[in-house]
Short mmCIF file of C-alpha atoms in Angstrom, two decimals:
data_model
loop_
_atom_site.label_atom_id
_atom_site.label_comp_id
_atom_site.label_asym_id
_atom_site.label_seq_id
_atom_site.Cartn_x
_atom_site.Cartn_y
_atom_site.Cartn_z
CA UNK A 1 -24.71 22.40 -21.48
CA UNK A 2 -23.30 21.02 -25.54
CA UNK A 3 -24.04 16.88 -25.16
CA UNK A 4 -22.19 16.32 -28.22
CA UNK A 5 -18.90 17.00 -26.95
CA UNK A 6 -19.15 16.21 -23.14
CA UNK A 7 -17.83 12.55 -23.15
CA UNK A 8 -14.81 14.34 -25.14
CA UNK A 9 -14.13 16.53 -22.42
CA UNK A 10 -14.76 14.07 -19.68
CA UNK A 11 -12.33 11.96 -21.39
CA UNK A 12 -9.85 14.47 -21.35
CA UNK A 13 -10.33 15.58 -17.67
CA UNK A 14 -9.99 11.82 -16.86
CA UNK A 15 -6.40 11.58 -18.64
CA UNK A 16 -5.18 15.06 -17.51
CA UNK A 17 -6.32 13.30 -13.63
CA UNK A 18 -4.24 10.39 -14.05
CA UNK A 19 -1.53 11.85 -15.35
CA UNK A 20 -2.10 14.33 -11.62
CA UNK A 21 -3.84 17.42 -12.18
CA UNK A 22 -6.06 17.89 -9.39
CA UNK A 23 -7.64 20.00 -10.89
CA UNK A 24 -9.04 18.19 -13.30
CA UNK A 25 -9.86 16.01 -11.02
CA UNK A 26 -12.38 17.74 -9.36
CA UNK A 27 -13.77 19.42 -12.63
CA UNK A 28 -14.62 15.38 -13.85
CA UNK A 29 -16.18 14.94 -10.52
CA UNK A 30 -18.13 17.28 -10.65
CA UNK A 31 -19.30 16.85 -13.95
CA UNK A 32 -20.50 12.86 -13.02
CA UNK A 33 -22.53 14.28 -10.04
CA UNK A 34 -24.09 16.53 -12.57
CA UNK A 35 -25.75 12.95 -14.61
CA UNK A 36 -26.93 11.63 -11.00
CA UNK A 37 -29.56 13.05 -10.24
CA UNK A 38 -29.97 15.81 -6.85
CA UNK A 39 -32.65 15.30 -5.47
CA UNK A 40 -34.74 12.57 -5.00
CA UNK A 41 -38.74 12.83 -4.60
CA UNK A 42 -40.66 10.70 -1.31
CA UNK A 43 -41.91 8.32 -4.52
CA UNK A 44 -38.31 8.48 -6.49
CA UNK A 45 -39.31 11.40 -8.42
CA UNK A 46 -35.88 12.92 -9.94
CA UNK A 47 -34.14 16.29 -9.90
CA UNK A 48 -32.06 17.53 -11.50
CA UNK A 49 -30.01 20.77 -11.62
CA UNK A 50 -29.54 20.35 -15.64
CA UNK A 51 -33.03 19.69 -16.88
CA UNK A 52 -31.66 18.23 -20.03
CA UNK A 53 -28.74 15.13 -18.44
CA UNK A 54 -31.71 12.47 -18.36
CA UNK A 55 -31.83 13.25 -22.82
CA UNK A 56 -28.08 13.22 -22.79
CA UNK A 57 -27.85 9.78 -21.23
CA UNK A 58 -30.70 8.15 -23.41
CA UNK A 59 -29.39 10.27 -26.15
CA UNK A 60 -25.71 9.15 -26.47
CA UNK A 61 -24.64 5.62 -24.68
CA UNK A 62 -20.97 6.48 -23.97
CA UNK A 63 -21.28 8.55 -21.44
CA UNK A 64 -22.64 5.07 -19.05
CA UNK A 65 -19.92 2.74 -21.18
CA UNK A 66 -17.81 6.30 -19.59
CA UNK A 67 -19.12 5.44 -16.02
CA UNK A 68 -19.14 1.41 -16.41
CA UNK A 69 -14.72 1.70 -17.07
CA UNK A 70 -14.17 3.96 -14.31
CA UNK A 71 -16.93 2.11 -11.30
CA UNK A 72 -13.45 1.08 -9.73
CA UNK A 73 -11.31 3.58 -9.93
CA UNK A 74 -10.08 4.80 -6.18
CA UNK A 75 -10.53 8.89 -7.46
CA UNK A 76 -14.08 9.11 -10.17
CA UNK A 77 -15.99 5.79 -9.00
CA UNK A 78 -18.54 6.91 -6.20
CA UNK A 79 -20.00 9.11 -8.47
CA UNK A 80 -19.64 7.29 -11.49
CA UNK A 81 -21.40 4.43 -9.66
CA UNK A 82 -23.73 7.09 -9.01
CA UNK A 83 -24.85 8.11 -12.17
CA UNK A 84 -25.02 3.68 -13.09
CA UNK A 85 -27.48 4.08 -10.47
CA UNK A 86 -29.99 5.68 -11.06
CA UNK A 87 -29.79 4.52 -15.08
CA UNK A 88 -32.68 1.64 -16.57
CA UNK A 89 -30.95 -1.43 -14.64
CA UNK A 90 -31.15 -3.12 -18.96
CA UNK A 91 -28.67 0.35 -20.05
CA UNK A 92 -26.74 -0.02 -17.14
CA UNK A 93 -26.29 -4.02 -18.27
CA UNK A 94 -25.53 -3.78 -22.21
CA UNK A 95 -22.70 -0.66 -20.89
CA UNK A 96 -21.64 -3.86 -19.24
CA UNK A 97 -21.57 -6.08 -21.89
CA UNK A 98 -19.74 -3.69 -23.96
CA UNK A 99 -17.13 -3.69 -21.21
CA UNK A 100 -13.71 -4.86 -23.10
CA UNK A 101 -11.90 -7.14 -20.96
CA UNK A 102 -9.49 -6.77 -19.30
CA UNK A 103 -6.07 -7.90 -20.11
CA UNK A 104 -4.44 -11.14 -17.67
CA UNK A 105 -1.63 -10.37 -16.11
CA UNK A 106 0.83 -12.18 -15.91
CA UNK A 107 1.59 -14.19 -12.37
CA UNK A 108 3.55 -12.27 -9.85
CA UNK A 109 7.26 -13.66 -8.65
CA UNK A 110 7.22 -14.76 -5.27
CA UNK A 111 8.88 -11.80 -3.11
CA UNK A 112 10.76 -13.17 -0.09
CA UNK A 113 9.58 -12.84 3.51
CA UNK A 114 11.86 -10.06 6.01
CA UNK A 115 12.48 -10.08 9.54
CA UNK A 116 9.65 -7.50 10.22
CA UNK A 117 9.26 -8.01 13.40
CA UNK A 118 12.65 -8.00 15.15
CA UNK A 119 13.17 -4.40 13.31
CA UNK A 120 9.84 -3.64 15.07
CA UNK A 121 10.70 -4.92 18.63
CA UNK A 122 14.07 -2.98 17.95
CA UNK A 123 12.26 -0.17 17.72
CA UNK A 124 11.49 0.45 14.28
CA UNK A 125 8.36 0.80 14.39
CA UNK A 126 7.09 3.45 11.47
CA UNK A 127 9.60 1.96 8.95
CA UNK A 128 8.47 -1.36 9.45
CA UNK A 129 4.89 -0.71 9.07
CA UNK A 130 5.36 1.21 6.33
CA UNK A 131 7.27 -1.14 4.59
CA UNK A 132 4.37 -3.41 4.82
CA UNK A 133 2.11 -0.99 3.81
CA UNK A 134 4.12 -0.34 1.07
CA UNK A 135 4.23 -4.51 -0.60
CA UNK A 136 -0.11 -3.94 -1.87
CA UNK A 137 -1.93 -7.39 -1.17
CA UNK A 138 0.29 -9.57 0.35
CA UNK A 139 -0.08 -13.45 -2.05
CA UNK A 140 2.68 -15.06 -0.48
CA UNK A 141 2.41 -17.36 2.80
CA UNK A 142 5.26 -16.69 4.16
CA UNK A 143 4.60 -12.59 4.19
CA UNK A 144 1.76 -12.27 5.81
CA UNK A 145 2.42 -14.29 8.24
CA UNK A 146 5.33 -12.15 9.00
CA UNK A 147 3.32 -9.88 9.18
CA UNK A 148 0.25 -10.83 11.15
CA UNK A 149 3.22 -11.63 14.29
CA UNK A 150 3.89 -7.76 13.83
CA UNK A 151 0.16 -7.06 13.91
CA UNK A 152 -0.25 -8.86 17.39
CA UNK A 153 2.98 -7.47 18.92
CA UNK A 154 0.96 -3.90 17.84
CA UNK A 155 -2.28 -3.94 18.25
CA UNK A 156 -1.27 -5.45 21.74
CA UNK A 157 1.11 -2.43 22.96
CA UNK A 158 -1.79 -0.17 21.14
CA UNK A 159 -4.92 -2.19 22.99
CA UNK A 160 -2.21 -1.20 26.26
CA UNK A 161 -1.75 1.97 25.50
CA UNK A 162 -5.35 2.67 25.08
CA UNK A 163 -5.99 1.11 28.13
CA UNK A 164 -3.91 3.08 30.06
CA UNK A 165 -5.20 6.28 28.06
CA UNK A 166 -9.00 5.12 29.38
CA UNK A 167 -8.26 5.75 32.46
CA UNK A 168 -6.18 9.02 32.47
CA UNK A 169 -8.68 10.82 30.66
CA UNK A 170 -11.71 9.43 33.57
CA UNK A 171 -9.62 11.02 36.45
CA UNK A 172 -8.65 14.22 34.31
CA UNK A 173 -13.02 14.21 33.60
CA UNK A 174 -13.29 13.48 30.46
CA UNK A 175 -17.02 12.41 29.64
CA UNK A 176 -16.45 9.48 29.09
CA UNK A 177 -19.17 6.31 26.95
CA UNK A 178 -18.79 3.01 27.69
CA UNK A 179 -16.01 1.70 26.32
CA UNK A 180 -17.38 -1.53 23.68
CA UNK A 181 -17.46 -5.03 25.42
CA UNK A 182 -14.63 -7.75 24.47
CA UNK A 183 -16.53 -10.00 21.54
CA UNK A 184 -15.78 -13.66 21.99
CA UNK A 185 -17.48 -14.49 18.45
CA UNK A 186 -14.39 -12.19 17.03
CA UNK A 187 -12.19 -14.95 15.10
CA UNK A 188 -15.76 -16.14 13.52
CA UNK A 189 -17.08 -12.73 12.73
CA UNK A 190 -14.18 -11.74 10.93
CA UNK A 191 -14.51 -15.66 8.74
CA UNK A 192 -17.16 -14.38 7.98
CA UNK A 193 -17.15 -11.28 6.67
CA UNK A 194 -14.30 -12.68 4.20
CA UNK A 195 -16.46 -15.15 2.81
CA UNK A 196 -18.75 -12.41 2.86
CA UNK A 197 -16.71 -9.89 0.92
CA UNK A 198 -14.83 -12.33 -1.68
CA UNK A 199 -11.71 -11.83 0.45
CA UNK A 200 -9.17 -10.82 3.14
CA UNK A 201 -9.39 -7.85 5.66
CA UNK A 202 -5.88 -6.05 5.67
CA UNK A 203 -3.90 -7.03 8.55
CA UNK A 204 -3.39 -4.80 10.98
CA UNK A 205 -7.58 -4.26 10.78
CA UNK A 206 -8.20 -8.23 11.68
CA UNK A 207 -5.60 -7.35 14.33
CA UNK A 208 -7.33 -4.72 16.49
CA UNK A 209 -10.26 -6.23 16.57
CA UNK A 210 -8.48 -9.55 17.53
CA UNK A 211 -6.95 -7.94 20.38
CA UNK A 212 -8.14 -4.57 20.89
CA UNK A 213 -11.69 -5.66 19.67
CA UNK A 214 -12.47 -1.01 19.83
CA UNK A 215 -12.64 2.24 21.47
CA UNK A 216 -15.09 5.13 21.82
CA UNK A 217 -13.45 8.26 23.01
CA UNK A 218 -16.38 11.25 21.58
CA UNK A 219 -17.65 12.59 24.62
CA UNK A 220 -21.02 11.91 26.09
CA UNK A 221 -23.57 14.58 24.09
CA UNK A 222 -24.18 16.90 26.10
CA UNK A 223 -22.01 16.71 29.03
CA UNK A 224 -19.54 19.08 30.36
CA UNK A 225 -16.14 19.24 29.17
CA UNK A 226 -13.13 20.06 31.55
CA UNK A 227 -11.37 23.84 31.74
CA UNK A 228 -8.51 21.68 29.51
CA UNK A 229 -10.75 21.34 26.22
CA UNK A 230 -11.69 23.38 23.81
CA UNK A 231 -14.93 25.32 24.08
CA UNK A 232 -14.70 26.69 20.73
CA UNK A 233 -16.47 24.94 17.41
CA UNK A 234 -13.25 24.93 15.04
CA UNK A 235 -11.40 23.02 18.32
CA UNK A 236 -14.30 21.04 19.44
CA UNK A 237 -14.35 19.91 15.21
CA UNK A 238 -10.85 19.47 15.05
CA UNK A 239 -10.70 17.33 17.50
CA UNK A 240 -11.23 13.83 16.17
CA UNK A 241 -11.57 11.46 19.17
CA UNK A 242 -10.43 8.19 18.20
CA UNK A 243 -12.80 5.87 18.06
CA UNK A 244 -12.86 2.26 16.87
CA UNK A 245 -15.91 0.23 16.38
CA UNK A 246 -15.82 -3.43 17.20
CA UNK A 247 -16.25 -5.62 14.18
CA UNK A 248 -19.36 -6.62 16.05
CA UNK A 249 -20.73 -2.70 16.11
CA UNK A 250 -20.64 -2.63 12.69
CA UNK A 251 -21.63 -5.40 11.18
CA UNK A 252 -24.94 -2.89 10.08
CA UNK A 253 -22.68 -0.87 7.32
CA UNK A 254 -22.45 -5.20 6.12
CA UNK A 255 -26.25 -5.72 5.98
CA UNK A 256 -27.08 -3.36 4.35
CA UNK A 257 -24.10 -3.29 2.26
CA UNK A 258 -25.52 -6.86 1.48
CA UNK A 259 -29.02 -5.56 0.96
CA UNK A 260 -28.22 -2.59 -1.38
CA UNK A 261 -26.43 -5.46 -3.35
CA UNK A 262 -30.11 -8.12 -3.32
CA UNK A 263 -32.13 -4.88 -5.37
CA UNK A 264 -28.97 -3.78 -7.81
CA UNK A 265 -26.16 -4.68 -9.56
CA UNK A 266 -22.95 -5.68 -7.62
CA UNK A 267 -21.28 -2.96 -10.50
CA UNK A 268 -23.71 -0.06 -9.43
CA UNK A 269 -23.18 -1.39 -5.52
CA UNK A 270 -19.69 -1.02 -5.57
CA UNK A 271 -16.98 -2.40 -2.89
CA UNK A 272 -18.18 -3.40 0.69
CA UNK A 273 -17.08 -0.18 2.67
CA UNK A 274 -17.05 -1.20 6.24
CA UNK A 275 -17.68 1.60 8.25
CA UNK A 276 -15.29 2.39 11.65
CA UNK A 277 -15.95 5.29 13.66
CA UNK A 278 -18.22 8.46 12.70
CA UNK A 279 -15.99 11.45 10.96
CA UNK A 280 -14.52 13.80 13.42
CA UNK A 281 -17.61 16.29 13.28
CA UNK A 282 -20.32 13.64 14.03
CA UNK A 283 -18.45 12.82 16.90
CA UNK A 284 -18.90 15.40 18.60
CA UNK A 285 -22.52 16.14 17.57
CA UNK A 286 -22.58 18.20 14.63
CA UNK A 287 -23.08 17.98 11.50
CA UNK A 288 -20.77 15.96 9.01
CA UNK A 289 -20.51 13.70 6.68
CA UNK A 290 -20.15 9.88 5.78
CA UNK A 291 -18.37 7.50 8.42
CA UNK A 292 -14.54 6.46 8.22
CA UNK A 293 -14.84 3.29 6.47
CA UNK A 294 -11.87 -0.06 5.60
CA UNK A 295 -13.31 -1.44 2.15
CA UNK A 296 -13.21 -4.83 1.51
CA UNK A 297 -12.11 -7.26 0.55
CA UNK A 298 -7.76 -5.65 0.74
CA UNK A 299 -5.17 -8.29 1.04
CA UNK A 300 -2.20 -5.33 2.28
CA UNK A 301 -1.02 -4.86 6.12
CA UNK A 302 -2.59 -1.79 5.83
CA UNK A 303 -5.73 -0.02 4.55
CA UNK A 304 -6.71 3.85 3.87
CA UNK A 305 -8.98 4.57 6.25
CA UNK A 306 -11.93 6.07 3.93
CA UNK A 307 -13.43 9.96 3.81
CA UNK A 308 -10.56 10.80 6.68
CA UNK A 309 -8.49 14.11 5.61
CA UNK A 310 -5.84 12.26 3.17
CA UNK A 311 -6.47 8.92 3.62
CA UNK A 312 -4.09 7.69 5.91
CA UNK A 313 -3.48 4.41 6.71
CA UNK A 314 -5.09 2.51 10.58
CA UNK A 315 -1.64 1.64 11.73
CA UNK A 316 0.02 5.68 12.29
CA UNK A 317 -3.40 6.79 12.14
CA UNK A 318 -3.91 5.36 15.51
CA UNK A 319 -0.42 6.61 16.75
CA UNK A 320 -1.38 9.79 15.60
CA UNK A 321 -4.89 9.20 17.94
CA UNK A 322 -2.85 7.86 20.66
CA UNK A 323 -0.12 10.71 21.16
CA UNK A 324 -2.37 12.84 20.54
CA UNK A 325 -4.03 12.02 23.96
CA UNK A 326 -6.70 10.42 22.14
CA UNK A 327 -7.14 13.07 19.78
CA UNK A 328 -5.99 12.43 16.19
CA UNK A 329 -6.50 15.93 14.85
CA UNK A 330 -4.68 18.75 17.23
CA UNK A 331 -1.44 19.16 15.61
CA UNK A 332 1.22 18.74 17.17
CA UNK A 333 2.96 21.33 19.13
CA UNK A 334 -1.24 23.34 18.37
CA UNK A 335 -2.99 25.48 21.69
CA UNK A 336 -6.82 25.29 21.90
CA UNK A 337 -6.58 25.90 25.39
CA UNK A 338 -4.15 27.45 27.81
CA UNK A 339 -3.60 23.91 30.14
CA UNK A 340 -4.16 21.35 26.74
CA UNK A 341 -0.40 21.73 26.73
CA UNK A 342 0.10 20.28 30.60
CA UNK A 343 -3.78 18.24 30.35
CA UNK A 344 -1.53 16.35 26.99
CA UNK A 345 1.66 15.60 29.27
CA UNK A 346 -0.23 13.28 31.40
CA UNK A 347 -2.17 11.85 29.33
CA UNK A 348 0.09 10.05 26.83
CA UNK A 349 3.41 9.88 30.10
CA UNK A 350 5.13 6.66 29.15
CA UNK A 351 2.56 5.16 27.24
CA UNK A 352 3.53 1.51 24.47
CA UNK A 353 4.84 2.63 22.02
CA UNK A 354 3.97 0.90 18.47
#
């Protein structure tokens, strides 16, 4: 409750978080959430956990300067942008104008491409994707072309495995929804997405959309479940059935982002996040959190999935779901029901590996 020392405390928390202190990161996020309204009334009236926060923010411009500085930070950006969203536009614009210019980076030397496809075809599936992901943003055309070849082969195999999984799940009585239809405009849709985002779509998710399209293994609401599936809510919430929305179905999040950008400063709205699936709770009709998403633009080979615990990258998550019989959340070796192991063996026997 001491506003005079608040900014200094926040600076220390950020420094400690940058050194790997998870407690400092958690406290800093709690502090940032305190600086944004906790409730909004029907006419836009703002409610605050600490009623004096608006006075603090008006009295010390350093709060907005700090939020501007961390607005793109992967740990604090979301909460910082919420603070900026509910401040007067002219104050945010002044804080943005005060922000020091970022130093220009020297041009990176071009990295050579490696025979990743050859190694992938030889069975080094996980290692190849790990190496491609560790490259970060890929600017080199030769590397991007090789990565795209690996992704095309990967998604052909993944699509075949998913199609067979859908067939086997249906045979075992799983309450399947209708699957997404093929998108004949997918190449144009990806180009449109890159134009909106202002940059590239990650190689892996673009290949998935082109080749597999989409997959929806969330069970039909209120349908009967076969006895090999768990009935306890704690296990149902762990299942995390594989869902990846087709780009056509995911486009609503692009429209919402564009509408937000039309009404607010781009720095407040933040980067585009394309929602690709409900979270594991909503998939089984339980109230949960934000949808799994991919942040764009992203020139990497394989993006982390936003809002998913531990932030796995797309290909390892897809692999985990397929080897889990269509369910990404049940740990290997777990037995949520007596019949689980037998059903899992039937579902996954001789599926294509990727």
